[in-house]
Amino acid sequence: EQARTNLADAERRLANATNAAKERAATAAAVSTALEAQLAEARGQLAAQQREIALEREGLAQVRRGLARRAKETFDELRGRLAADGVPERIEAFAGPHPPALGPEAQRLLADVGWWLDQGLLDGAPVAHLLGVLDYARGDARSAEARLRAAARVSADPLIWENLGDLMTATGRARRAVDGYRKAAQKADDDAPVHRKLALALFAAGDYSNAVRPLLLALRKNADDPDLHLKAARALLESGDHLRAVDVAQAAGQRFPARGEFQACLVSALARAGRPAEAQAAYERGQQADPGNADVHAAWGFALLEEGRTAEAVQSFEAARARREDLAEAHYGLGLAANRA
């Protein structure tokens, strides 16, 4: 009897435990369902917020694109105004004796472009290039160089490099001008003006052998420029190409018969080419064509020194100095002659 009682108690306890477990499971399921509902609601709210943020971002992006378009339009208006006013995007235009002036409308547009630039809504090589040129126009060469170099880093436009060369030339840096002109000339036609600029910069830097080719190219377009003819002949002479120096100097002397410096160059070229009789004939022509020219006498003095005719050379150097007291070649020649006496 006692065993049956104990079994009944155990069955009741088991039933109670089972019911309690079922209740806890139901409660847990209810809690899980509620949490899942809350999580789903939170996810929905997050998605809605993300959509709102995306819409706001797109709206801001549209506004920024619109402002950037307006900034670009202002920049294009400035370029158009400058073109209409005859203001080129070239440093050389502002480096001359009569630089162009910006009109009131161009100045207003330039101020607007500066504002857009400060807002971060304008960039790119064309902007930096034009503003660099205009910086130079208002006298700020340092800012001009910084902007032009920034433009050159992201663009292969040869005009940018040519303007850099012009800036270096205008600020007395011929050797640094060579780099800009050389890069511009690489993409230029053979008759482009940049070859003349490169030639003159190389000549000014004393790089005569590299100056020859651009000088000869420039002569095709500027055949009536006596200075180019003279520099081409002298560059050939100094680089050791005496025969071509003779040809260029002779042709220039025929084109410009009244210019004694071409005969002076011819005297030097012929003397170095070992043709003393022709050198003397050139000297005599130079005397007749331009009696007051000191270079002819100095060149003949050096030719005489090469032949060992020191006393006659001294007379020629003295004649050169009499015509031009500050002629360095005359003084140098007299020093050489004194050492050989």
mmCIF file of C-alpha atoms in Angstrom:
data_model
loop_
_atom_site.group_PDB
_atom_site.id
_atom_site.type_symbol
_atom_site.label_atom_id
_atom_site.label_comp_id
_atom_site.label_asym_id
_atom_site.label_seq_id
_atom_site.Cartn_x
_atom_site.Cartn_y
_atom_site.Cartn_z
ATOM 1 C CA GLU A 1 0.000 0.000 0.000
ATOM 2 C CA GLN A 2 2.812 2.327 0.904
ATOM 3 C CA ALA A 3 4.481 1.687 -2.458
ATOM 4 C CA ARG A 4 1.343 2.635 -4.345
ATOM 5 C CA THR A 5 1.150 5.859 -2.350
ATOM 6 C CA ASN A 6 4.748 6.695 -3.120
ATOM 7 C CA LEU A 7 4.223 6.002 -6.845
ATOM 8 C CA ALA A 8 1.201 8.286 -6.937
ATOM 9 C CA ASP A 9 3.172 11.065 -5.260
ATOM 10 C CA ALA A 10 5.955 10.667 -7.769
ATOM 11 C CA GLU A 11 3.543 10.771 -10.690
ATOM 12 C CA ARG A 12 2.000 13.970 -9.328
ATOM 13 C CA ARG A 13 5.391 15.578 -8.904
ATOM 14 C CA LEU A 14 6.317 14.572 -12.439
ATOM 15 C CA ALA A 15 3.089 15.991 -13.798
ATOM 16 C CA ASN A 16 3.632 19.224 -11.908
ATOM 17 C CA ALA A 17 7.210 19.492 -13.209
ATOM 18 C CA THR A 18 6.040 18.762 -16.729
ATOM 19 C CA ASN A 19 3.381 21.438 -16.533
ATOM 20 C CA ALA A 20 5.853 23.927 -15.101
ATOM 21 C CA ALA A 21 8.283 23.158 -17.906
ATOM 22 C CA LYS A 22 5.530 23.621 -20.461
ATOM 23 C CA GLU A 23 4.611 26.959 -18.904
ATOM 24 C CA ARG A 24 8.224 28.121 -18.961
ATOM 25 C CA ALA A 25 8.552 27.047 -22.588
ATOM 26 C CA ALA A 26 5.386 28.917 -23.490
ATOM 27 C CA THR A 27 6.629 31.994 -21.657
ATOM 28 C CA ALA A 28 10.005 31.770 -23.414
ATOM 29 C CA ALA A 29 8.293 31.385 -26.772
ATOM 30 C CA ALA A 30 6.157 34.404 -26.056
ATOM 31 C CA VAL A 31 9.209 36.415 -25.020
ATOM 32 C CA SER A 32 11.123 35.283 -28.127
ATOM 33 C CA THR A 33 8.216 36.244 -30.334
ATOM 34 C CA ALA A 34 8.046 39.661 -28.701
ATOM 35 C CA LEU A 35 11.816 40.145 -29.081
ATOM 36 C CA GLU A 36 11.687 39.104 -32.700
ATOM 37 C CA ALA A 37 8.879 41.585 -33.275
ATOM 38 C CA GLN A 38 10.898 44.316 -31.581
ATOM 39 C CA LEU A 39 13.972 43.391 -33.622
ATOM 40 C CA ALA A 40 11.966 43.438 -36.832
ATOM 41 C CA GLU A 41 10.554 46.825 -35.894
ATOM 42 C CA ALA A 42 14.063 48.141 -35.106
ATOM 43 C CA ARG A 43 15.336 46.807 -38.408
ATOM 44 C CA GLY A 44 12.494 48.527 -40.204
ATOM 45 C CA GLN A 45 13.221 51.792 -38.430
ATOM 46 C CA LEU A 46 16.940 51.488 -39.291
ATOM 47 C CA ALA A 47 16.142 50.794 -42.929
ATOM 48 C CA ALA A 48 13.823 53.805 -42.997
ATOM 49 C CA GLN A 49 16.553 55.975 -41.449
ATOM 50 C CA GLN A 50 19.102 54.682 -43.961
ATOM 51 C CA ARG A 51 16.722 55.515 -46.806
ATOM 52 C CA GLU A 52 16.284 58.998 -45.403
ATOM 53 C CA ILE A 53 20.052 59.460 -45.093
ATOM 54 C CA ALA A 54 20.562 58.197 -48.646
ATOM 55 C CA LEU A 55 17.940 60.635 -49.885
ATOM 56 C CA GLU A 56 19.584 63.475 -47.968
ATOM 57 C CA ARG A 57 22.987 62.533 -49.367
ATOM 58 C CA GLU A 58 21.639 62.381 -52.892
ATOM 59 C CA GLY A 59 19.988 65.741 -52.358
ATOM 60 C CA LEU A 60 23.276 67.222 -51.131
ATOM 61 C CA ALA A 61 25.111 65.628 -54.031
ATOM 62 C CA GLN A 62 22.633 67.152 -56.471
ATOM 63 C CA VAL A 63 23.090 70.546 -54.846
ATOM 64 C CA ARG A 64 26.869 70.196 -55.018
ATOM 65 C CA ARG A 65 26.701 69.107 -58.663
ATOM 66 C CA GLY A 66 24.538 72.101 -59.405
ATOM 67 C CA LEU A 67 26.964 74.434 -57.637
ATOM 68 C CA ALA A 68 29.913 72.840 -59.438
ATOM 69 C CA ARG A 69 28.135 73.401 -62.763
ATOM 70 C CA ARG A 70 27.574 77.024 -61.848
ATOM 71 C CA ALA A 71 31.224 77.384 -60.838
ATOM 72 C CA LYS A 72 32.325 75.876 -64.156
ATOM 73 C CA GLU A 73 29.961 78.196 -66.031
ATOM 74 C CA THR A 74 31.481 81.183 -64.229
ATOM 75 C CA PHE A 75 34.986 80.019 -65.174
ATOM 76 C CA ASP A 76 33.914 79.558 -68.801
ATOM 77 C CA GLU A 77 32.353 83.043 -68.731
ATOM 78 C CA LEU A 78 35.675 84.439 -67.522
ATOM 79 C CA ARG A 79 37.591 82.744 -70.325
ATOM 80 C CA GLY A 80 35.072 83.979 -72.855
ATOM 81 C CA ARG A 81 35.246 87.518 -71.492
ATOM 82 C CA LEU A 82 39.046 87.517 -71.639
ATOM 83 C CA ALA A 83 38.982 86.253 -75.215
ATOM 84 C CA ALA A 84 36.444 88.905 -76.199
ATOM 85 C CA ASP A 85 38.612 91.581 -74.555
ATOM 86 C CA GLY A 86 41.678 90.363 -76.447
ATOM 87 C CA VAL A 87 43.462 89.116 -73.318
ATOM 88 C CA PRO A 88 45.363 85.920 -74.223
ATOM 89 C CA GLU A 89 46.157 83.146 -71.760
ATOM 90 C CA ARG A 90 49.875 83.746 -72.264
ATOM 91 C CA ILE A 91 52.525 85.023 -69.886
ATOM 92 C CA GLU A 92 54.363 86.731 -72.745
ATOM 93 C CA ALA A 93 51.403 89.053 -73.302
ATOM 94 C CA PHE A 94 51.883 90.478 -69.802
ATOM 95 C CA ALA A 95 55.693 90.464 -69.885
ATOM 96 C CA GLY A 96 55.890 93.014 -72.715
ATOM 97 C CA PRO A 97 55.950 96.801 -72.475
ATOM 98 C CA HIS A 98 52.205 97.164 -73.070
ATOM 99 C CA PRO A 99 50.389 94.392 -71.149
ATOM 100 C CA PRO A 100 46.627 94.075 -71.680
ATOM 101 C CA ALA A 101 44.347 95.219 -68.870
ATOM 102 C CA LEU A 102 41.389 93.301 -67.480
ATOM 103 C CA GLY A 103 38.092 95.112 -67.923
ATOM 104 C CA PRO A 104 35.542 95.549 -65.099
ATOM 105 C CA GLU A 105 33.475 92.535 -66.179
ATOM 106 C CA ALA A 106 36.545 90.292 -66.348
ATOM 107 C CA GLN A 107 37.614 91.485 -62.900
ATOM 108 C CA ARG A 108 34.185 90.716 -61.487
ATOM 109 C CA LEU A 109 34.178 87.240 -62.989
ATOM 110 C CA LEU A 110 37.693 86.647 -61.714
ATOM 111 C CA ALA A 111 36.561 87.515 -58.181
ATOM 112 C CA ASP A 112 33.629 85.092 -58.558
ATOM 113 C CA VAL A 113 35.957 82.351 -59.792
ATOM 114 C CA GLY A 114 38.161 82.965 -56.752
ATOM 115 C CA TRP A 115 35.139 82.535 -54.474
ATOM 116 C CA TRP A 116 34.123 79.278 -56.131
ATOM 117 C CA LEU A 117 37.718 78.090 -55.820
ATOM 118 C CA ASP A 118 37.702 78.848 -52.083
ATOM 119 C CA GLN A 119 34.555 76.720 -51.722
ATOM 120 C CA GLY A 120 36.332 73.746 -53.263
ATOM 121 C CA LEU A 121 34.021 73.697 -56.268
ATOM 122 C CA LEU A 122 36.634 74.450 -58.957
ATOM 123 C CA ASP A 123 39.777 72.544 -59.774
ATOM 124 C CA GLY A 124 41.699 71.038 -62.697
ATOM 125 C CA ALA A 125 44.563 72.084 -64.954
ATOM 126 C CA PRO A 126 42.668 74.706 -67.031
ATOM 127 C CA VAL A 127 41.673 76.584 -63.862
ATOM 128 C CA ALA A 128 45.164 76.489 -62.340
ATOM 129 C CA HIS A 129 46.693 77.470 -65.690
ATOM 130 C CA LEU A 130 44.522 80.524 -66.299
ATOM 131 C CA LEU A 131 44.751 81.732 -62.714
ATOM 132 C CA GLY A 132 48.528 81.319 -62.869
ATOM 133 C CA VAL A 133 48.694 83.574 -65.916
ATOM 134 C CA LEU A 134 46.458 86.138 -64.210
ATOM 135 C CA ASP A 135 48.548 85.940 -61.023
ATOM 136 C CA TYR A 136 51.537 86.974 -63.114
ATOM 137 C CA ALA A 137 49.468 89.740 -64.698
ATOM 138 C CA ARG A 138 48.881 91.261 -61.254
ATOM 139 C CA GLY A 139 52.555 90.953 -60.321
ATOM 140 C CA ASP A 140 52.595 87.760 -58.237
ATOM 141 C CA ALA A 141 55.218 85.656 -60.036
ATOM 142 C CA ARG A 142 55.603 83.201 -57.146
ATOM 143 C CA SER A 143 51.914 82.299 -57.058
ATOM 144 C CA ALA A 144 51.898 82.159 -60.860
ATOM 145 C CA GLU A 145 54.711 79.603 -60.860
ATOM 146 C CA ALA A 146 53.037 77.467 -58.195
ATOM 147 C CA ARG A 147 49.748 77.358 -60.122
ATOM 148 C CA LEU A 148 51.418 76.664 -63.478
ATOM 149 C CA ARG A 149 53.480 73.825 -62.018
ATOM 150 C CA ALA A 150 50.344 72.371 -60.399
ATOM 151 C CA ALA A 151 48.626 72.471 -63.799
ATOM 152 C CA ALA A 152 51.637 70.884 -65.509
ATOM 153 C CA ARG A 153 51.577 67.951 -63.077
ATOM 154 C CA VAL A 154 48.141 66.850 -64.307
ATOM 155 C CA SER A 155 48.130 68.038 -67.922
ATOM 156 C CA ALA A 156 50.277 67.582 -71.014
ATOM 157 C CA ASP A 157 49.021 70.824 -72.587
ATOM 158 C CA PRO A 158 52.119 72.340 -74.267
ATOM 159 C CA LEU A 159 50.843 75.871 -73.639
ATOM 160 C CA ILE A 160 51.227 75.319 -69.894
ATOM 161 C CA TRP A 161 54.891 74.392 -70.347
ATOM 162 C CA GLU A 162 55.432 77.291 -72.749
ATOM 163 C CA ASN A 163 53.971 79.687 -70.200
ATOM 164 C CA LEU A 164 56.270 78.232 -67.554
ATOM 165 C CA GLY A 165 59.190 78.890 -69.878
ATOM 166 C CA ASP A 166 57.975 82.449 -70.470
ATOM 167 C CA LEU A 167 57.671 82.976 -66.715
ATOM 168 C CA MET A 168 61.229 81.761 -66.145
ATOM 169 C CA THR A 169 62.480 84.012 -68.958
ATOM 170 C CA ALA A 170 60.578 87.024 -67.636
ATOM 171 C CA THR A 171 62.050 86.512 -64.167
ATOM 172 C CA GLY A 172 65.621 86.130 -65.433
ATOM 173 C CA ARG A 173 65.970 82.338 -65.158
ATOM 174 C CA ALA A 174 67.020 81.319 -68.661
ATOM 175 C CA ARG A 175 68.345 77.893 -67.665
ATOM 176 C CA ARG A 176 65.063 76.943 -66.008
ATOM 177 C CA ALA A 177 63.133 78.334 -68.973
ATOM 178 C CA VAL A 178 64.771 75.704 -71.172
ATOM 179 C CA ASP A 179 62.885 72.863 -69.459
ATOM 180 C CA GLY A 180 59.470 74.423 -70.073
ATOM 181 C CA TYR A 181 60.207 75.345 -73.676
ATOM 182 C CA ARG A 182 61.721 71.950 -74.409
ATOM 183 C CA LYS A 183 58.640 70.094 -73.166
ATOM 184 C CA ALA A 184 56.358 72.432 -75.118
ATOM 185 C CA ALA A 185 58.467 72.029 -78.275
ATOM 186 C CA GLN A 186 58.211 68.229 -78.115
ATOM 187 C CA LYS A 187 54.553 68.438 -79.178
ATOM 188 C CA ALA A 188 54.825 71.518 -81.380
ATOM 189 C CA ASP A 189 54.960 71.742 -85.165
ATOM 190 C CA ASP A 190 58.315 72.672 -86.685
ATOM 191 C CA ASP A 191 57.094 76.196 -87.442
ATOM 192 C CA ALA A 192 55.697 76.830 -83.942
ATOM 193 C CA PRO A 193 56.963 79.986 -82.155
ATOM 194 C CA VAL A 194 58.119 77.947 -79.156
ATOM 195 C CA HIS A 195 61.169 76.747 -81.110
ATOM 196 C CA ARG A 196 62.416 80.336 -81.244
ATOM 197 C CA LYS A 197 61.906 80.702 -77.501
ATOM 198 C CA LEU A 198 63.717 77.433 -76.826
ATOM 199 C CA ALA A 199 66.566 78.464 -79.101
ATOM 200 C CA LEU A 200 67.021 81.837 -77.416
ATOM 201 C CA ALA A 201 66.859 80.305 -73.934
ATOM 202 C CA LEU A 202 69.469 77.674 -74.819
ATOM 203 C CA PHE A 203 71.697 80.329 -76.388
ATOM 204 C CA ALA A 204 71.348 82.576 -73.329
ATOM 205 C CA ALA A 205 72.240 79.611 -71.116
ATOM 206 C CA GLY A 206 75.386 78.976 -73.176
ATOM 207 C CA ASP A 207 74.172 75.582 -74.416
ATOM 208 C CA TYR A 208 75.202 76.269 -78.003
ATOM 209 C CA SER A 209 75.226 72.724 -79.367
ATOM 210 C CA ASN A 210 71.611 72.131 -78.288
ATOM 211 C CA ALA A 211 70.590 75.600 -79.456
ATOM 212 C CA VAL A 212 71.515 74.867 -83.084
ATOM 213 C CA ARG A 213 68.496 72.771 -84.095
ATOM 214 C CA PRO A 214 65.771 75.041 -82.628
ATOM 215 C CA LEU A 215 67.589 78.089 -84.022
ATOM 216 C CA LEU A 216 67.563 76.620 -87.520
ATOM 217 C CA LEU A 217 63.895 75.615 -87.116
ATOM 218 C CA ALA A 218 63.033 79.128 -85.951
ATOM 219 C CA LEU A 219 64.805 80.614 -88.970
ATOM 220 C CA ARG A 220 62.331 78.863 -91.285
ATOM 221 C CA LYS A 221 59.539 80.953 -89.788
ATOM 222 C CA ASN A 222 61.598 84.074 -89.059
ATOM 223 C CA ALA A 223 63.905 84.407 -92.056
ATOM 224 C CA ASP A 224 63.938 88.200 -91.764
ATOM 225 C CA ASP A 225 65.141 88.198 -88.150
ATOM 226 C CA PRO A 226 68.860 89.156 -88.221
ATOM 227 C CA ASP A 227 69.301 88.314 -84.546
ATOM 228 C CA LEU A 228 68.296 84.688 -85.163
ATOM 229 C CA HIS A 229 70.697 84.402 -88.098
ATOM 230 C CA LEU A 230 73.521 85.764 -85.987
ATOM 231 C CA LYS A 231 72.779 83.493 -83.042
ATOM 232 C CA ALA A 232 72.520 80.443 -85.339
ATOM 233 C CA ALA A 233 75.910 81.223 -86.877
ATOM 234 C CA ARG A 234 77.484 81.825 -83.474
ATOM 235 C CA ALA A 235 75.925 78.687 -81.982
ATOM 236 C CA LEU A 236 77.358 76.621 -84.834
ATOM 237 C CA LEU A 237 80.704 78.348 -84.392
ATOM 238 C CA GLU A 238 80.833 77.763 -80.636
ATOM 239 C CA SER A 239 79.727 74.138 -80.980
ATOM 240 C CA GLY A 240 82.598 73.467 -83.396
ATOM 241 C CA ASP A 241 80.604 73.128 -86.609
ATOM 242 C CA HIS A 242 82.728 75.664 -88.470
ATOM 243 C CA LEU A 243 81.666 74.723 -91.993
ATOM 244 C CA ARG A 244 77.963 75.150 -91.304
ATOM 245 C CA ALA A 245 78.758 78.334 -89.410
ATOM 246 C CA VAL A 246 80.421 79.618 -92.605
ATOM 247 C CA ASP A 247 77.320 78.758 -94.655
ATOM 248 C CA VAL A 248 74.883 80.426 -92.235
ATOM 249 C CA ALA A 249 77.043 83.535 -91.766
ATOM 250 C CA GLN A 250 77.594 83.926 -95.511
ATOM 251 C CA ALA A 251 73.879 83.623 -96.277
ATOM 252 C CA ALA A 252 73.032 86.099 -93.507
ATOM 253 C CA GLY A 253 75.686 88.529 -94.724
ATOM 254 C CA GLN A 254 74.113 88.488 -98.170
ATOM 255 C CA ARG A 255 70.629 89.003 -96.711
ATOM 256 C CA PHE A 256 71.781 91.811 -94.384
ATOM 257 C CA PRO A 257 74.775 93.379 -96.160
ATOM 258 C CA ALA A 258 74.930 96.447 -93.928
ATOM 259 C CA ARG A 259 75.332 94.408 -90.728
ATOM 260 C CA GLY A 260 79.040 94.075 -89.965
ATOM 261 C CA GLU A 261 78.524 91.488 -87.211
ATOM 262 C CA PHE A 262 77.723 88.827 -89.822
ATOM 263 C CA GLN A 263 81.071 89.434 -91.498
ATOM 264 C CA ALA A 264 82.696 89.310 -88.062
ATOM 265 C CA CYS A 265 81.154 85.906 -87.436
ATOM 266 C CA LEU A 266 82.194 84.794 -90.906
ATOM 267 C CA VAL A 267 85.769 85.919 -90.239
ATOM 268 C CA SER A 268 85.866 83.737 -87.103
ATOM 269 C CA ALA A 269 84.276 80.738 -88.824
ATOM 270 C CA LEU A 270 86.606 80.888 -91.826
ATOM 271 C CA ALA A 271 89.667 81.337 -89.628
ATOM 272 C CA ARG A 272 88.749 78.327 -87.501
ATOM 273 C CA ALA A 273 88.007 76.321 -90.644
ATOM 274 C CA GLY A 274 91.593 77.000 -91.797
ATOM 275 C CA ARG A 275 90.680 79.386 -94.621
ATOM 276 C CA PRO A 276 92.681 82.554 -93.751
ATOM 277 C CA ALA A 277 92.515 84.201 -97.181
ATOM 278 C CA GLU A 278 88.732 84.021 -97.192
ATOM 279 C CA ALA A 279 88.690 85.259 -93.589
ATOM 280 C CA GLN A 280 90.666 88.343 -94.653
ATOM 281 C CA ALA A 281 88.267 88.965 -97.525
ATOM 282 C CA ALA A 282 85.339 88.771 -95.104
ATOM 283 C CA TYR A 283 87.101 91.224 -92.786
ATOM 284 C CA GLU A 284 87.563 93.686 -95.624
ATOM 285 C CA ARG A 285 83.908 93.362 -96.635
ATOM 286 C CA GLY A 286 82.889 93.984 -93.054
ATOM 287 C CA GLN A 287 85.001 97.150 -92.870
ATOM 288 C CA GLN A 288 83.423 98.471 -96.046
ATOM 289 C CA ALA A 289 79.861 97.559 -95.072
ATOM 290 C CA ASP A 290 80.002 98.764 -91.455
ATOM 291 C CA PRO A 291 83.142 100.870 -90.752
ATOM 292 C CA GLY A 292 82.165 101.582 -87.169
ATOM 293 C CA ASN A 293 81.580 97.946 -86.213
ATOM 294 C CA ALA A 294 83.973 96.857 -83.452
ATOM 295 C CA ASP A 295 83.167 93.135 -83.763
ATOM 296 C CA VAL A 296 84.731 92.912 -87.229
ATOM 297 C CA HIS A 297 88.085 94.188 -85.938
ATOM 298 C CA ALA A 298 87.977 91.958 -82.854
ATOM 299 C CA ALA A 299 87.208 88.864 -84.963
ATOM 300 C CA TRP A 300 90.059 89.714 -87.336
ATOM 301 C CA GLY A 301 92.367 90.185 -84.349
ATOM 302 C CA PHE A 302 91.689 86.621 -83.158
ATOM 303 C CA ALA A 303 92.184 85.321 -86.694
ATOM 304 C CA LEU A 304 95.579 87.080 -86.805
ATOM 305 C CA LEU A 305 96.534 85.574 -83.467
ATOM 306 C CA GLU A 306 95.776 82.111 -84.867
ATOM 307 C CA GLU A 307 98.304 82.840 -87.638
ATOM 308 C CA GLY A 308 100.899 84.088 -85.183
ATOM 309 C CA ARG A 309 100.682 87.682 -86.415
ATOM 310 C CA THR A 310 100.611 89.156 -82.917
ATOM 311 C CA ALA A 311 101.571 92.753 -83.708
ATOM 312 C CA GLU A 312 98.868 93.041 -86.371
ATOM 313 C CA ALA A 313 96.392 91.402 -83.999
ATOM 314 C CA VAL A 314 97.100 94.072 -81.373
ATOM 315 C CA GLN A 315 96.375 96.784 -83.928
ATOM 316 C CA SER A 316 93.063 95.128 -84.779
ATOM 317 C CA PHE A 317 92.065 94.778 -81.108
ATOM 318 C CA GLU A 318 92.993 98.421 -80.526
ATOM 319 C CA ALA A 319 90.817 99.395 -83.499
ATOM 320 C CA ALA A 320 87.951 97.414 -81.980
ATOM 321 C CA ARG A 321 88.413 99.093 -78.594
ATOM 322 C CA ALA A 322 88.536 102.506 -80.217
ATOM 323 C CA ARG A 323 85.114 101.843 -81.724
ATOM 324 C CA ARG A 324 83.665 100.330 -78.560
ATOM 325 C CA GLU A 325 85.559 100.802 -75.332
ATOM 326 C CA ASP A 326 83.520 98.224 -73.373
ATOM 327 C CA LEU A 327 83.909 95.383 -75.907
ATOM 328 C CA ALA A 328 85.047 92.453 -73.757
ATOM 329 C CA GLU A 329 86.488 90.543 -76.723
ATOM 330 C CA ALA A 330 88.864 93.429 -77.523
ATOM 331 C CA HIS A 331 90.246 93.522 -73.992
ATOM 332 C CA TYR A 332 90.504 89.735 -73.852
ATOM 333 C CA GLY A 333 92.323 89.682 -77.189
ATOM 334 C CA LEU A 334 94.808 92.323 -76.031
ATOM 335 C CA GLY A 335 95.501 90.201 -72.962
ATOM 336 C CA LEU A 336 96.171 87.118 -75.091
ATOM 337 C CA ALA A 337 98.439 89.129 -77.371
ATOM 338 C CA ALA A 338 100.393 90.482 -74.401
ATOM 339 C CA ASN A 339 101.018 86.947 -73.154
ATOM 340 C CA ARG A 340 102.375 85.952 -76.550
ATOM 341 C CA ALA A 341 104.613 88.957 -77.004
#
